[in-house]
CSV table of C-alpha atoms and ligand atoms in Angstrom, one decimal:
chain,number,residue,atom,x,y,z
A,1,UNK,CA,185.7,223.7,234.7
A,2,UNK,CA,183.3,226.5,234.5
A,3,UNK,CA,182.4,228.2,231.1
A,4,UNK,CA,180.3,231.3,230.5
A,5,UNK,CA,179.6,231.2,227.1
A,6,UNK,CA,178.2,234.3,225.0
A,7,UNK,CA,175.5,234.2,222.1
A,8,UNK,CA,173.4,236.6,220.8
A,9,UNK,CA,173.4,236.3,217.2
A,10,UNK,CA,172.0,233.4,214.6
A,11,UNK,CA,175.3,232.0,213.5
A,12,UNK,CA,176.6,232.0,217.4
A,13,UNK,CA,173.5,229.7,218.1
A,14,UNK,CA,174.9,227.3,215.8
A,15,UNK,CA,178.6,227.4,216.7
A,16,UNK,CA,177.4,226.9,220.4
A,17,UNK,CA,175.2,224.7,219.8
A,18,UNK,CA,177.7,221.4,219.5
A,19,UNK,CA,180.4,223.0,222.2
A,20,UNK,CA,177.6,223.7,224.8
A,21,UNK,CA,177.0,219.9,224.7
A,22,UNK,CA,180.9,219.0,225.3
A,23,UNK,CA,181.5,221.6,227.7
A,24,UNK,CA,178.7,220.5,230.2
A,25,UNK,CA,179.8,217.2,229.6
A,26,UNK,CA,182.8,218.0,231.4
A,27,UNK,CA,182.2,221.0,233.7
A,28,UNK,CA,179.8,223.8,234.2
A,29,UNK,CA,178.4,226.2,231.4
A,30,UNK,CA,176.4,229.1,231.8
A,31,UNK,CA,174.9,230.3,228.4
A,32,UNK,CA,174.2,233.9,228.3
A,33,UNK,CA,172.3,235.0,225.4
A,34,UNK,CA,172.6,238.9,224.6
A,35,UNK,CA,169.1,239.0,222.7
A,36,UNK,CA,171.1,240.8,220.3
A,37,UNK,CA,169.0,238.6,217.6
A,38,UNK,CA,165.1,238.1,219.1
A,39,UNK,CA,162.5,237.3,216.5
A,40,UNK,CA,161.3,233.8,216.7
A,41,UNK,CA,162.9,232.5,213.5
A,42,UNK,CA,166.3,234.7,214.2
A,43,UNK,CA,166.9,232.6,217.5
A,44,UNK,CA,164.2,230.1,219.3
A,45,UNK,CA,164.1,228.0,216.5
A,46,UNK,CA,167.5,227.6,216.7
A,47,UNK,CA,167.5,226.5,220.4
A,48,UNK,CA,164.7,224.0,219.3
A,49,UNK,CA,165.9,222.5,216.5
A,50,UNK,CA,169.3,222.0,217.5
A,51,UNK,CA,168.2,220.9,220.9
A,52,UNK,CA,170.7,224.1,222.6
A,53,UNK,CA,169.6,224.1,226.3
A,54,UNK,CA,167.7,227.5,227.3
A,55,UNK,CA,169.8,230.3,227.7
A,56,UNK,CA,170.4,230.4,231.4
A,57,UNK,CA,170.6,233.8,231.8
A,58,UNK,CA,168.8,236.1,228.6
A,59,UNK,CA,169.9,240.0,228.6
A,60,UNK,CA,167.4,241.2,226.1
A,61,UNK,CA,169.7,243.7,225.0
A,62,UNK,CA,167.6,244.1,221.3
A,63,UNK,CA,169.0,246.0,218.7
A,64,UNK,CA,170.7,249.7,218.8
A,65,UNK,CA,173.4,251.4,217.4
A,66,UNK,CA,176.8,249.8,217.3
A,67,UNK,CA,177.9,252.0,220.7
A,68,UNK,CA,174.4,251.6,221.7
A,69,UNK,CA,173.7,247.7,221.8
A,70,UNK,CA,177.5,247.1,222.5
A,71,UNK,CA,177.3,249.7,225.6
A,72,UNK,CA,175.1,247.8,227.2
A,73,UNK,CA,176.0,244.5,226.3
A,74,UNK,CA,179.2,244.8,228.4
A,75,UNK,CA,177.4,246.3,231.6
A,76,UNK,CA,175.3,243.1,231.6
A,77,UNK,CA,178.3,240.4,231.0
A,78,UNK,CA,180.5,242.3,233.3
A,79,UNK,CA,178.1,242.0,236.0
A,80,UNK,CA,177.1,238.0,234.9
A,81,UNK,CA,180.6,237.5,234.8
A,82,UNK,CA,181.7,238.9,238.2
A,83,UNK,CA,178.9,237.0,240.1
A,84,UNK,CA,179.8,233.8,238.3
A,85,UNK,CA,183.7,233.8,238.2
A,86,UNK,CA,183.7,231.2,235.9
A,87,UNK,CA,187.2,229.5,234.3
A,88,UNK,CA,186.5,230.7,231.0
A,89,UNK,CA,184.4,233.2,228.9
A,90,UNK,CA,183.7,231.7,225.8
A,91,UNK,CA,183.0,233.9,222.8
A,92,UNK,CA,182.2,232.7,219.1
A,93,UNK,CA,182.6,234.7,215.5
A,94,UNK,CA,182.7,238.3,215.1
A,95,UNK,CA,179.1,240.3,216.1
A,96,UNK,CA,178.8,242.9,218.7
A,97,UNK,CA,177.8,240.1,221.0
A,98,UNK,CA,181.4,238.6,220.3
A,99,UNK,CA,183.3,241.7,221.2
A,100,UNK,CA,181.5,242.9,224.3
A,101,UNK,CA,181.8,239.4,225.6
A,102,UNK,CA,185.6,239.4,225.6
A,103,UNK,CA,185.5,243.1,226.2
A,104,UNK,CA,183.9,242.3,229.9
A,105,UNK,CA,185.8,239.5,230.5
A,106,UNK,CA,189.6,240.5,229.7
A,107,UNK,CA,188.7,243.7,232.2
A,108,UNK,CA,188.0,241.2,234.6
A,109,UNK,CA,191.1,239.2,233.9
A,110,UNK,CA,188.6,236.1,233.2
A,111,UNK,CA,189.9,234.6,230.9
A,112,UNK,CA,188.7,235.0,226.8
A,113,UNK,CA,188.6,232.3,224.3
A,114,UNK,CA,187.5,233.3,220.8
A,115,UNK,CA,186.0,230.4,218.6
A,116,UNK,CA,186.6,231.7,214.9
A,117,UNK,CA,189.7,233.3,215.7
A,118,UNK,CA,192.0,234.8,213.3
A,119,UNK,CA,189.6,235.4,210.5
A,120,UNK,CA,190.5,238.9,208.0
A,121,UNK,CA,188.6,240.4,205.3
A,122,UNK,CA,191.4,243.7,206.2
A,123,UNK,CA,188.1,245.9,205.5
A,124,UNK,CA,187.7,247.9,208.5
A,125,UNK,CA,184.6,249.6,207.0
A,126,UNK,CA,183.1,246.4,208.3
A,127,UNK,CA,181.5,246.3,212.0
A,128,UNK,CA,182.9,242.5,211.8
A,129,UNK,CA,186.3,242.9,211.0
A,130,UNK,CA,187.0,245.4,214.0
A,131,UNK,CA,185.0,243.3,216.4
A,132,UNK,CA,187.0,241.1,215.5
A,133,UNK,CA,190.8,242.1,215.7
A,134,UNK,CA,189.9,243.4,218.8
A,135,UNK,CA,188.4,240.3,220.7
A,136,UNK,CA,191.4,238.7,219.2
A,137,UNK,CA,193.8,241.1,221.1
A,138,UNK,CA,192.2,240.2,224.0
A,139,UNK,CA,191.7,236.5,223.9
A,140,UNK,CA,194.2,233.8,225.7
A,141,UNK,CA,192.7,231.1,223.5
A,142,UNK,CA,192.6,231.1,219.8
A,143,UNK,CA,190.7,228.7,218.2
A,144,UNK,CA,191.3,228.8,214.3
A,145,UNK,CA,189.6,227.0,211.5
A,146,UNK,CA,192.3,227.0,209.6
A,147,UNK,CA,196.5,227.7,209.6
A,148,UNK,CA,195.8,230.5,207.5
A,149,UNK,CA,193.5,232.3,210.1
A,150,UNK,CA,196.6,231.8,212.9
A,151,UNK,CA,199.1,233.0,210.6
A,152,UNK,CA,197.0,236.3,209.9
A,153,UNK,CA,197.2,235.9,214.0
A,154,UNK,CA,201.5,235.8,213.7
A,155,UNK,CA,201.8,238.7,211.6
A,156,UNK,CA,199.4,240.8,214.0
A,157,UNK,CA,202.0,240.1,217.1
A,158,UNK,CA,199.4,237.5,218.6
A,159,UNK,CA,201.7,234.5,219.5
A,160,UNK,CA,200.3,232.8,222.2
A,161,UNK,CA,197.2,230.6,223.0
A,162,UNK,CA,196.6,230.1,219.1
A,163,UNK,CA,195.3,226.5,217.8
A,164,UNK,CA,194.1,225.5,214.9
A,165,UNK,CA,190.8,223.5,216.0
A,166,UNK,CA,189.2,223.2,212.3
A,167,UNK,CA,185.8,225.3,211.7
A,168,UNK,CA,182.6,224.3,214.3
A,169,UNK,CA,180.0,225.2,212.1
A,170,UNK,CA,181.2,221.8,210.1
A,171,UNK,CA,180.4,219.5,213.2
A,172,UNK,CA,176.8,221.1,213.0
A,173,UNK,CA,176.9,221.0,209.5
A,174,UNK,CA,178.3,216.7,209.4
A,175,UNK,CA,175.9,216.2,212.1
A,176,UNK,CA,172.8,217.9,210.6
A,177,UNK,CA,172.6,217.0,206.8
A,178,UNK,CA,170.7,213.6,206.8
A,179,UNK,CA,168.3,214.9,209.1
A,180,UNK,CA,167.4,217.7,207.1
A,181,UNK,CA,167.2,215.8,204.1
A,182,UNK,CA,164.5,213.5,205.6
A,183,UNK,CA,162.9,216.3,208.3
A,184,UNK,CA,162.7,219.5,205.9
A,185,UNK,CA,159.5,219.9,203.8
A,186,UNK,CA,160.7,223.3,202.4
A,187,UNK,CA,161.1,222.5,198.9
A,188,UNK,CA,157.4,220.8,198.6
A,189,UNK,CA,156.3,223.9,200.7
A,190,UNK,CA,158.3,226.9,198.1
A,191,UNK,CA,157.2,224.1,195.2
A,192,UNK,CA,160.5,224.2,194.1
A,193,UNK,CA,162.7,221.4,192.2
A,194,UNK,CA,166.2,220.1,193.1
A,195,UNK,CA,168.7,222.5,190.8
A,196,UNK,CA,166.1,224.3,189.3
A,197,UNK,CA,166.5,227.6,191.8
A,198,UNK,CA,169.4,230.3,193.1
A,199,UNK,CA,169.3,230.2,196.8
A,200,UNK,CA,170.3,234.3,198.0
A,201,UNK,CA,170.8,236.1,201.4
A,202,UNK,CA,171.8,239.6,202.1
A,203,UNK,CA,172.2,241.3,204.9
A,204,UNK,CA,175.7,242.9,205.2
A,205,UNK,CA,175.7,246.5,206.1
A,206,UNK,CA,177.5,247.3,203.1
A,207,UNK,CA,174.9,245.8,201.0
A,208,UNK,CA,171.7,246.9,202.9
A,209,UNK,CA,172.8,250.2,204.4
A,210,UNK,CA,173.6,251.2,200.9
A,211,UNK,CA,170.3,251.5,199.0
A,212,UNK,CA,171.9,251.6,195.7
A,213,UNK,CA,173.8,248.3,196.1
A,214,UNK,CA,170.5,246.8,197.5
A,215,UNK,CA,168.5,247.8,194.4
A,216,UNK,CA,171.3,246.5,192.0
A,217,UNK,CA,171.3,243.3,193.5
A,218,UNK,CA,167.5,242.6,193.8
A,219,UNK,CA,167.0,243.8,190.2
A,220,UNK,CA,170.3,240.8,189.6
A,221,UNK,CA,168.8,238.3,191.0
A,222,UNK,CA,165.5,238.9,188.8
A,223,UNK,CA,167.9,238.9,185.9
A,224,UNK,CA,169.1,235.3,186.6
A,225,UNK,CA,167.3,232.6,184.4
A,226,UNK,CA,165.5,230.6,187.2
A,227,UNK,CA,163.3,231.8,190.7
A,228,UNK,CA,165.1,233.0,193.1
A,229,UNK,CA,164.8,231.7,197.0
A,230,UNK,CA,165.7,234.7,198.9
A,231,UNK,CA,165.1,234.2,202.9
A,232,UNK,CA,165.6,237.8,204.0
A,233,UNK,CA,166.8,239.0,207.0
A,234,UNK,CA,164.6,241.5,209.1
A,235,UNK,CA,167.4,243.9,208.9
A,236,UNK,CA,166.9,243.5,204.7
A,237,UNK,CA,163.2,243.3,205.2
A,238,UNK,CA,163.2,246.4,206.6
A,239,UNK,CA,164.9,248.2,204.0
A,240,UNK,CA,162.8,246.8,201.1
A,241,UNK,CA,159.8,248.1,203.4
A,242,UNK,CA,161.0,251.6,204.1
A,243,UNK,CA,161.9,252.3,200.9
A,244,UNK,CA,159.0,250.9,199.0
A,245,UNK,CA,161.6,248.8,197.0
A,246,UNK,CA,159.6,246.3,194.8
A,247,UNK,CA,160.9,242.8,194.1
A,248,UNK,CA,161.3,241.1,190.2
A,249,UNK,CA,158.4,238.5,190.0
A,250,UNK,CA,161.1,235.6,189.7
A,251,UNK,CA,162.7,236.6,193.0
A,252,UNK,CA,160.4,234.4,196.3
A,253,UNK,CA,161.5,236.9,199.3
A,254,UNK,CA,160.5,234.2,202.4
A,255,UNK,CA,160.8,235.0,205.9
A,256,UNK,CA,164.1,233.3,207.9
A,257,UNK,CA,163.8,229.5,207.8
A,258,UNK,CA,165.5,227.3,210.2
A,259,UNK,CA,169.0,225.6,210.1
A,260,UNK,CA,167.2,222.3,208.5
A,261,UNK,CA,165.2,224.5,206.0
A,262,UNK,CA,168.6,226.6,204.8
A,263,UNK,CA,170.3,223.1,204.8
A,264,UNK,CA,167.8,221.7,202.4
A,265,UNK,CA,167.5,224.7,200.4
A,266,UNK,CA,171.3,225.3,200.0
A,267,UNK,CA,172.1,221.4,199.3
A,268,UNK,CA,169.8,221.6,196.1
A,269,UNK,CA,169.9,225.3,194.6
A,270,UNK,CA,171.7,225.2,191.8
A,271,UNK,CA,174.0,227.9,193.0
A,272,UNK,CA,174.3,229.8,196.6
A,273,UNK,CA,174.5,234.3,196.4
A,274,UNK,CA,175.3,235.4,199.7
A,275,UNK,CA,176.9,237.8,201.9
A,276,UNK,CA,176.8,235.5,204.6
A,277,UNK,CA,180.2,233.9,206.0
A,278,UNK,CA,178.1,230.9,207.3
A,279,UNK,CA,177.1,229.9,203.8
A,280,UNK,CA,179.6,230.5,201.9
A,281,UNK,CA,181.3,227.3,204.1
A,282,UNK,CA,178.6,225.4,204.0
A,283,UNK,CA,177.9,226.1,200.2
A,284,UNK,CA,181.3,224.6,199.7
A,285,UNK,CA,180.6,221.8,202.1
A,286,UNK,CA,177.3,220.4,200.5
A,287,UNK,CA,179.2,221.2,197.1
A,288,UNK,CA,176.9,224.1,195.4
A,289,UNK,CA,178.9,226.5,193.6
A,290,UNK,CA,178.9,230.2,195.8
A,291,UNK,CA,178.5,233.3,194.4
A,292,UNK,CA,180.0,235.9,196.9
A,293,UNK,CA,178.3,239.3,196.6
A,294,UNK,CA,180.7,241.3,198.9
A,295,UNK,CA,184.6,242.5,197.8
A,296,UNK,CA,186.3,240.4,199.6
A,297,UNK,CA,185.8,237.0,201.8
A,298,UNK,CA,187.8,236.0,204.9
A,299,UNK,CA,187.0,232.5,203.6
A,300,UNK,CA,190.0,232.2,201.1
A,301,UNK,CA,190.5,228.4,201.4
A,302,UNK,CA,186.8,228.1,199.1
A,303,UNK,CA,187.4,230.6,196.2
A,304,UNK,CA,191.2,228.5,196.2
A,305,UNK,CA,189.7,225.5,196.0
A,306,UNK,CA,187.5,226.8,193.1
A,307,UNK,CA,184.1,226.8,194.7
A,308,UNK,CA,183.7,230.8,195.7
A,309,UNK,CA,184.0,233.4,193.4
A,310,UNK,CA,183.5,236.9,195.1
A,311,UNK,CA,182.1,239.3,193.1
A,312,UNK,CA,180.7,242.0,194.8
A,313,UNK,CA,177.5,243.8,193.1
A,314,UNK,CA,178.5,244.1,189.6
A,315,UNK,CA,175.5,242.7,188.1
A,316,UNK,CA,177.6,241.9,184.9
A,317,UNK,CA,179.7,240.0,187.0
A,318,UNK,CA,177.1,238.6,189.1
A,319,UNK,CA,174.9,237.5,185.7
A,320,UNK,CA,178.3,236.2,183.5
A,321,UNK,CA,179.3,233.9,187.0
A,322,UNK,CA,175.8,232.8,187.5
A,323,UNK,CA,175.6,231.5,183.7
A,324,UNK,CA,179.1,230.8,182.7
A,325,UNK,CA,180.9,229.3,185.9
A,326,UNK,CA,181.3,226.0,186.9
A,327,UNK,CA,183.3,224.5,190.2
A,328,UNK,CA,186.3,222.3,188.7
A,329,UNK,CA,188.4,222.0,192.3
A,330,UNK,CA,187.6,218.7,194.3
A,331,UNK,CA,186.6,219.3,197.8
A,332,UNK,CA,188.8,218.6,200.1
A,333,UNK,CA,188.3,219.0,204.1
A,334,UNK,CA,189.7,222.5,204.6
A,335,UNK,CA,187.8,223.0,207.5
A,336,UNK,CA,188.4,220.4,209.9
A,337,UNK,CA,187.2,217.3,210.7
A,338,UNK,CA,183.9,218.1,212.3
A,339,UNK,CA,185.1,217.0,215.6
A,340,UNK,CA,186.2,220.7,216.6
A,341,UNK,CA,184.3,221.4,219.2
A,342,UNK,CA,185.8,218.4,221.6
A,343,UNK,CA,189.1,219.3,220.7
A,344,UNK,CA,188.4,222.9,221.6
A,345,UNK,CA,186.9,221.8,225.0
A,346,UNK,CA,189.7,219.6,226.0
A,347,UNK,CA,192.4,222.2,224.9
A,348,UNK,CA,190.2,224.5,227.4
A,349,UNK,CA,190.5,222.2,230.6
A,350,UNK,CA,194.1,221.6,229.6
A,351,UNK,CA,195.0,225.1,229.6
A,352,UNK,CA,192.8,225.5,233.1
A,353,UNK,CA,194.9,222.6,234.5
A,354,UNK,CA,198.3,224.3,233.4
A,355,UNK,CA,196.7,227.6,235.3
A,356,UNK,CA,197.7,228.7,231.6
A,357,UNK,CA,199.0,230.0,229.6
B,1,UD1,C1,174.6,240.7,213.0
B,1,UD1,C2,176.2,240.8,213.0
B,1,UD1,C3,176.7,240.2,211.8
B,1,UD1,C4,176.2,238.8,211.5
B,1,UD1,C5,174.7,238.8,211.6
B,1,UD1,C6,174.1,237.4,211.5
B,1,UD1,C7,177.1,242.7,214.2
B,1,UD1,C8,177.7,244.1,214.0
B,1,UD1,N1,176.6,242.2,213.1
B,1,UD1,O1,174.2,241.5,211.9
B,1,UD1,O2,178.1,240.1,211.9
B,1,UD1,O3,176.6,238.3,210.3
B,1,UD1,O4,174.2,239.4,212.8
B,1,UD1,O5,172.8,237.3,211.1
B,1,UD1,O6,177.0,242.2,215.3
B,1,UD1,N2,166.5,242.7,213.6
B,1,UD1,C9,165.2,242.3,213.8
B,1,UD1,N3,165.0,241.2,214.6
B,1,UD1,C10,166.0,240.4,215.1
B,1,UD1,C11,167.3,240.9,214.9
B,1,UD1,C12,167.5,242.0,214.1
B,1,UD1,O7,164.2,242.9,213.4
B,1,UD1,O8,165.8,239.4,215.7
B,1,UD1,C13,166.7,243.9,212.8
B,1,UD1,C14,166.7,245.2,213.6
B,1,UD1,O9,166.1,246.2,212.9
B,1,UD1,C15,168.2,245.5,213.7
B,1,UD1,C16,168.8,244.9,212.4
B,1,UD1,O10,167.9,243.8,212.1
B,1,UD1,O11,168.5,246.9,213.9
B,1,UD1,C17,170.2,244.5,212.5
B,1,UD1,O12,170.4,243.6,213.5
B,1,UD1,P1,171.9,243.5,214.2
B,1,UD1,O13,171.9,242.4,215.2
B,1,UD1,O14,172.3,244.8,214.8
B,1,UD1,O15,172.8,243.2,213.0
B,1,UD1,P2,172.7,242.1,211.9
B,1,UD1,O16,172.6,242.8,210.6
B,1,UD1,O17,171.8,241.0,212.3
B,2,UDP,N1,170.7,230.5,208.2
B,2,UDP,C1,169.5,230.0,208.6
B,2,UDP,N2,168.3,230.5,208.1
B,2,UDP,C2,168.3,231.6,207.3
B,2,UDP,C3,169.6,232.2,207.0
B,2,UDP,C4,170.7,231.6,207.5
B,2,UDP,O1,169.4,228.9,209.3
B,2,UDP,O2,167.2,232.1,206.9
B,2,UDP,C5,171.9,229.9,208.8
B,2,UDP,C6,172.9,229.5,207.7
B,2,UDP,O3,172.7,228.3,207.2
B,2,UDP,C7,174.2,229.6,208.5
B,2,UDP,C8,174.0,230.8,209.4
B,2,UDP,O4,172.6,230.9,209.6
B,2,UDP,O5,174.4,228.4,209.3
B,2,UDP,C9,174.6,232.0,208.9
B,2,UDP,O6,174.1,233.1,209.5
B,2,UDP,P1,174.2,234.6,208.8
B,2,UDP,O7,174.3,234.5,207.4
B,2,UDP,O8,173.0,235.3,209.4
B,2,UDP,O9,175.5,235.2,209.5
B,2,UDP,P2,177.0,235.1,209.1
B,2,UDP,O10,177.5,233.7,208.9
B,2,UDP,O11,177.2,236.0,207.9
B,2,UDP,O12,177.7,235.8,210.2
């Protein structure tokens, strides 16, 4: 079997990172990496840490507008994909990368199969949420993390091609947490004590395009009653730069860290505020209470197990939740097993075998 497979942005690196390993154990993979993400800590340490082989073929697309970077993400793949006629082109999640991958591909009649399929926050003022209903349209295999993604698949029409695989990131995630709890020095480094700080990222559009929601949550976090670990994206960065913005004294803005580091720092905060999807699963897998700072969450199966509460940016929200709220629910595995990604690469040669679908 012969697998091109498409990354391009931080979270991809990770989902790949465990499939890439089980697909060339059985076949042929080509990783393409878009360069939709390219600073150092946004993407090489990724491929070192989590030992991903080099991307064998790197587009340095860079960043752009939506049309822009997506434009000519799809000239490249189309072209990778037509010299390389591979079985499969593998796509993961929901970035521009994601939808210009299966984009190219289903033009091609290669066929598509989508690793996070099926996920909804039904908010199509998010770039996510249309990447991703339409590289679902397209796709012949859907790999769900959960029954609830492939029924929001049913009531869309999609009937075909859907399984529920369980949620990759966990098999990282199961794989990964002892070695980051011996390997990671990061809370020596910050000087910070187990339970004794909020761990924070932002980086949604809605909260970074929007200057005022930016403001309100940075003067939030210096409301809350311990320091603040905020690891800030270079799109975040950015803004705080351009517009001068200042930062309370109890809020620790760091530069990216690496998948051990953010493992290490989310398994001892006392409580996880994010706009990440990423972390709000794997705040609910090391069990840290998550604070969602967005209006809604495709990840439904951790605020009903009582370890999410979204809240958007109402800071009286945000403050009464960081003070007041603690997880009752026990954990229980919602998200899989953490052997997804074999099951999603032996479902692939099985449907290649069948000559689909
Ligand atoms: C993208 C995804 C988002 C995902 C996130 C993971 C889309 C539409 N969005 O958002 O779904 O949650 O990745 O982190 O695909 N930049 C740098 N260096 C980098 C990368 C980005 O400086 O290595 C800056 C650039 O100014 C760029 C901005 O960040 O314009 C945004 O980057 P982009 O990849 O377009 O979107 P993200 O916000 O990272
Ligand atoms: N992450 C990381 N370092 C950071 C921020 C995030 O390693 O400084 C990891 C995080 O642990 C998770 C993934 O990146 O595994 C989530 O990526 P991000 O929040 O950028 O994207 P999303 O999941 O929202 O698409």
């Amino acid at each position: 079997m012969k697998v091109v497979s498409i990354v391009g942005a931080r979270p991809q690196f990770i989902k790949a990172a465990v499939l890439s390993e089980k697909l060339r154990q059985q076949g042929q993979e080509i990783l393409v990496h878009t360069g939709q993400h390219y600073d150092d800590n946004m993407s090489d340490v990724f491929f070192d840490e989590l030992k991903i082989p080099q991307p064998d073929i790197h587009l340095g697309i860079g960043s752009g507008s939506h049309a822009e970077q997506t434009g000519r993400m799809l000239i490249e793949i189309e072209s990778v994909l037509e010299r390389e006629k591979p079985d499969w082109c593998v796509v993961f999640g929901d970035t521009n990368s994601t939808l210009a991958g299966a984009l190219a591909a289903a033009k091609l009649h290669i066929r598509v199969a989508h690793v996070e399929a099926g996920l909804r926050s039904f908010n199509k003022a998010m770039p996510e949420e249309v990447n991703r209903v339409l590289c679902d349209h397209v796709s012949d295999a859907l790999f769900c993390p959960t029954s609830n993604a492939a029924e929001n698949l049913r009531n869309e029409g999609i009937t075909q091609g859907i399984h529920v695989a369980g949620d990759i990131m966990g098999d990282m995630l199961k794989r990964s947490l002892e070695r980051a709890r011996k390997k990671s020095k990061i809370l020596e480094q910050l000087d910070v004590q187990p339970k004794n700080y909020a761990l924070a990222t932002v980086h949604r559009a809605a909260n970074t395009d929007n200057l005022d929601n930016l403001k309100t949550l940075l003067e939030t976090f210096g409301k809350i009653n311990r320091i603040v670990i905020l690891p800030l994206h270079p799109r975040t960065r950015g803004m705080i730069q351009r517009n001068g913005l200042t930062l309370p004294e109890s809020v620790r803005a760091i530069d990216p860290v690496g998948y051990f580091d953010m493992l290490q720092l989310e398994a001892n905060a006392d409580c996880i505020l994010t706009d990440s999807g990423g972390m709000q699963k794997e705040a609910y897998w090391v069990g840290v209470r998550c604070i969602t700072l967005r209006e809604e969450t495709e990840w439904v199966e951790t605020v009903q197990a009582g370890w999410n509460r979204v809240v958007g940016t109402n800071p009286g929200l945000i403050l009464d939740t960081v003070l007041n709220w603690l997880p009752q629910g026990e954990r229980k595995d919602i998200y899989g097993d953490g052997e997804t990604a074999g099951r999603i690469a032996g479902i692939l040669e099985g449907m290649r075998k069948m000559d689909m679908p």
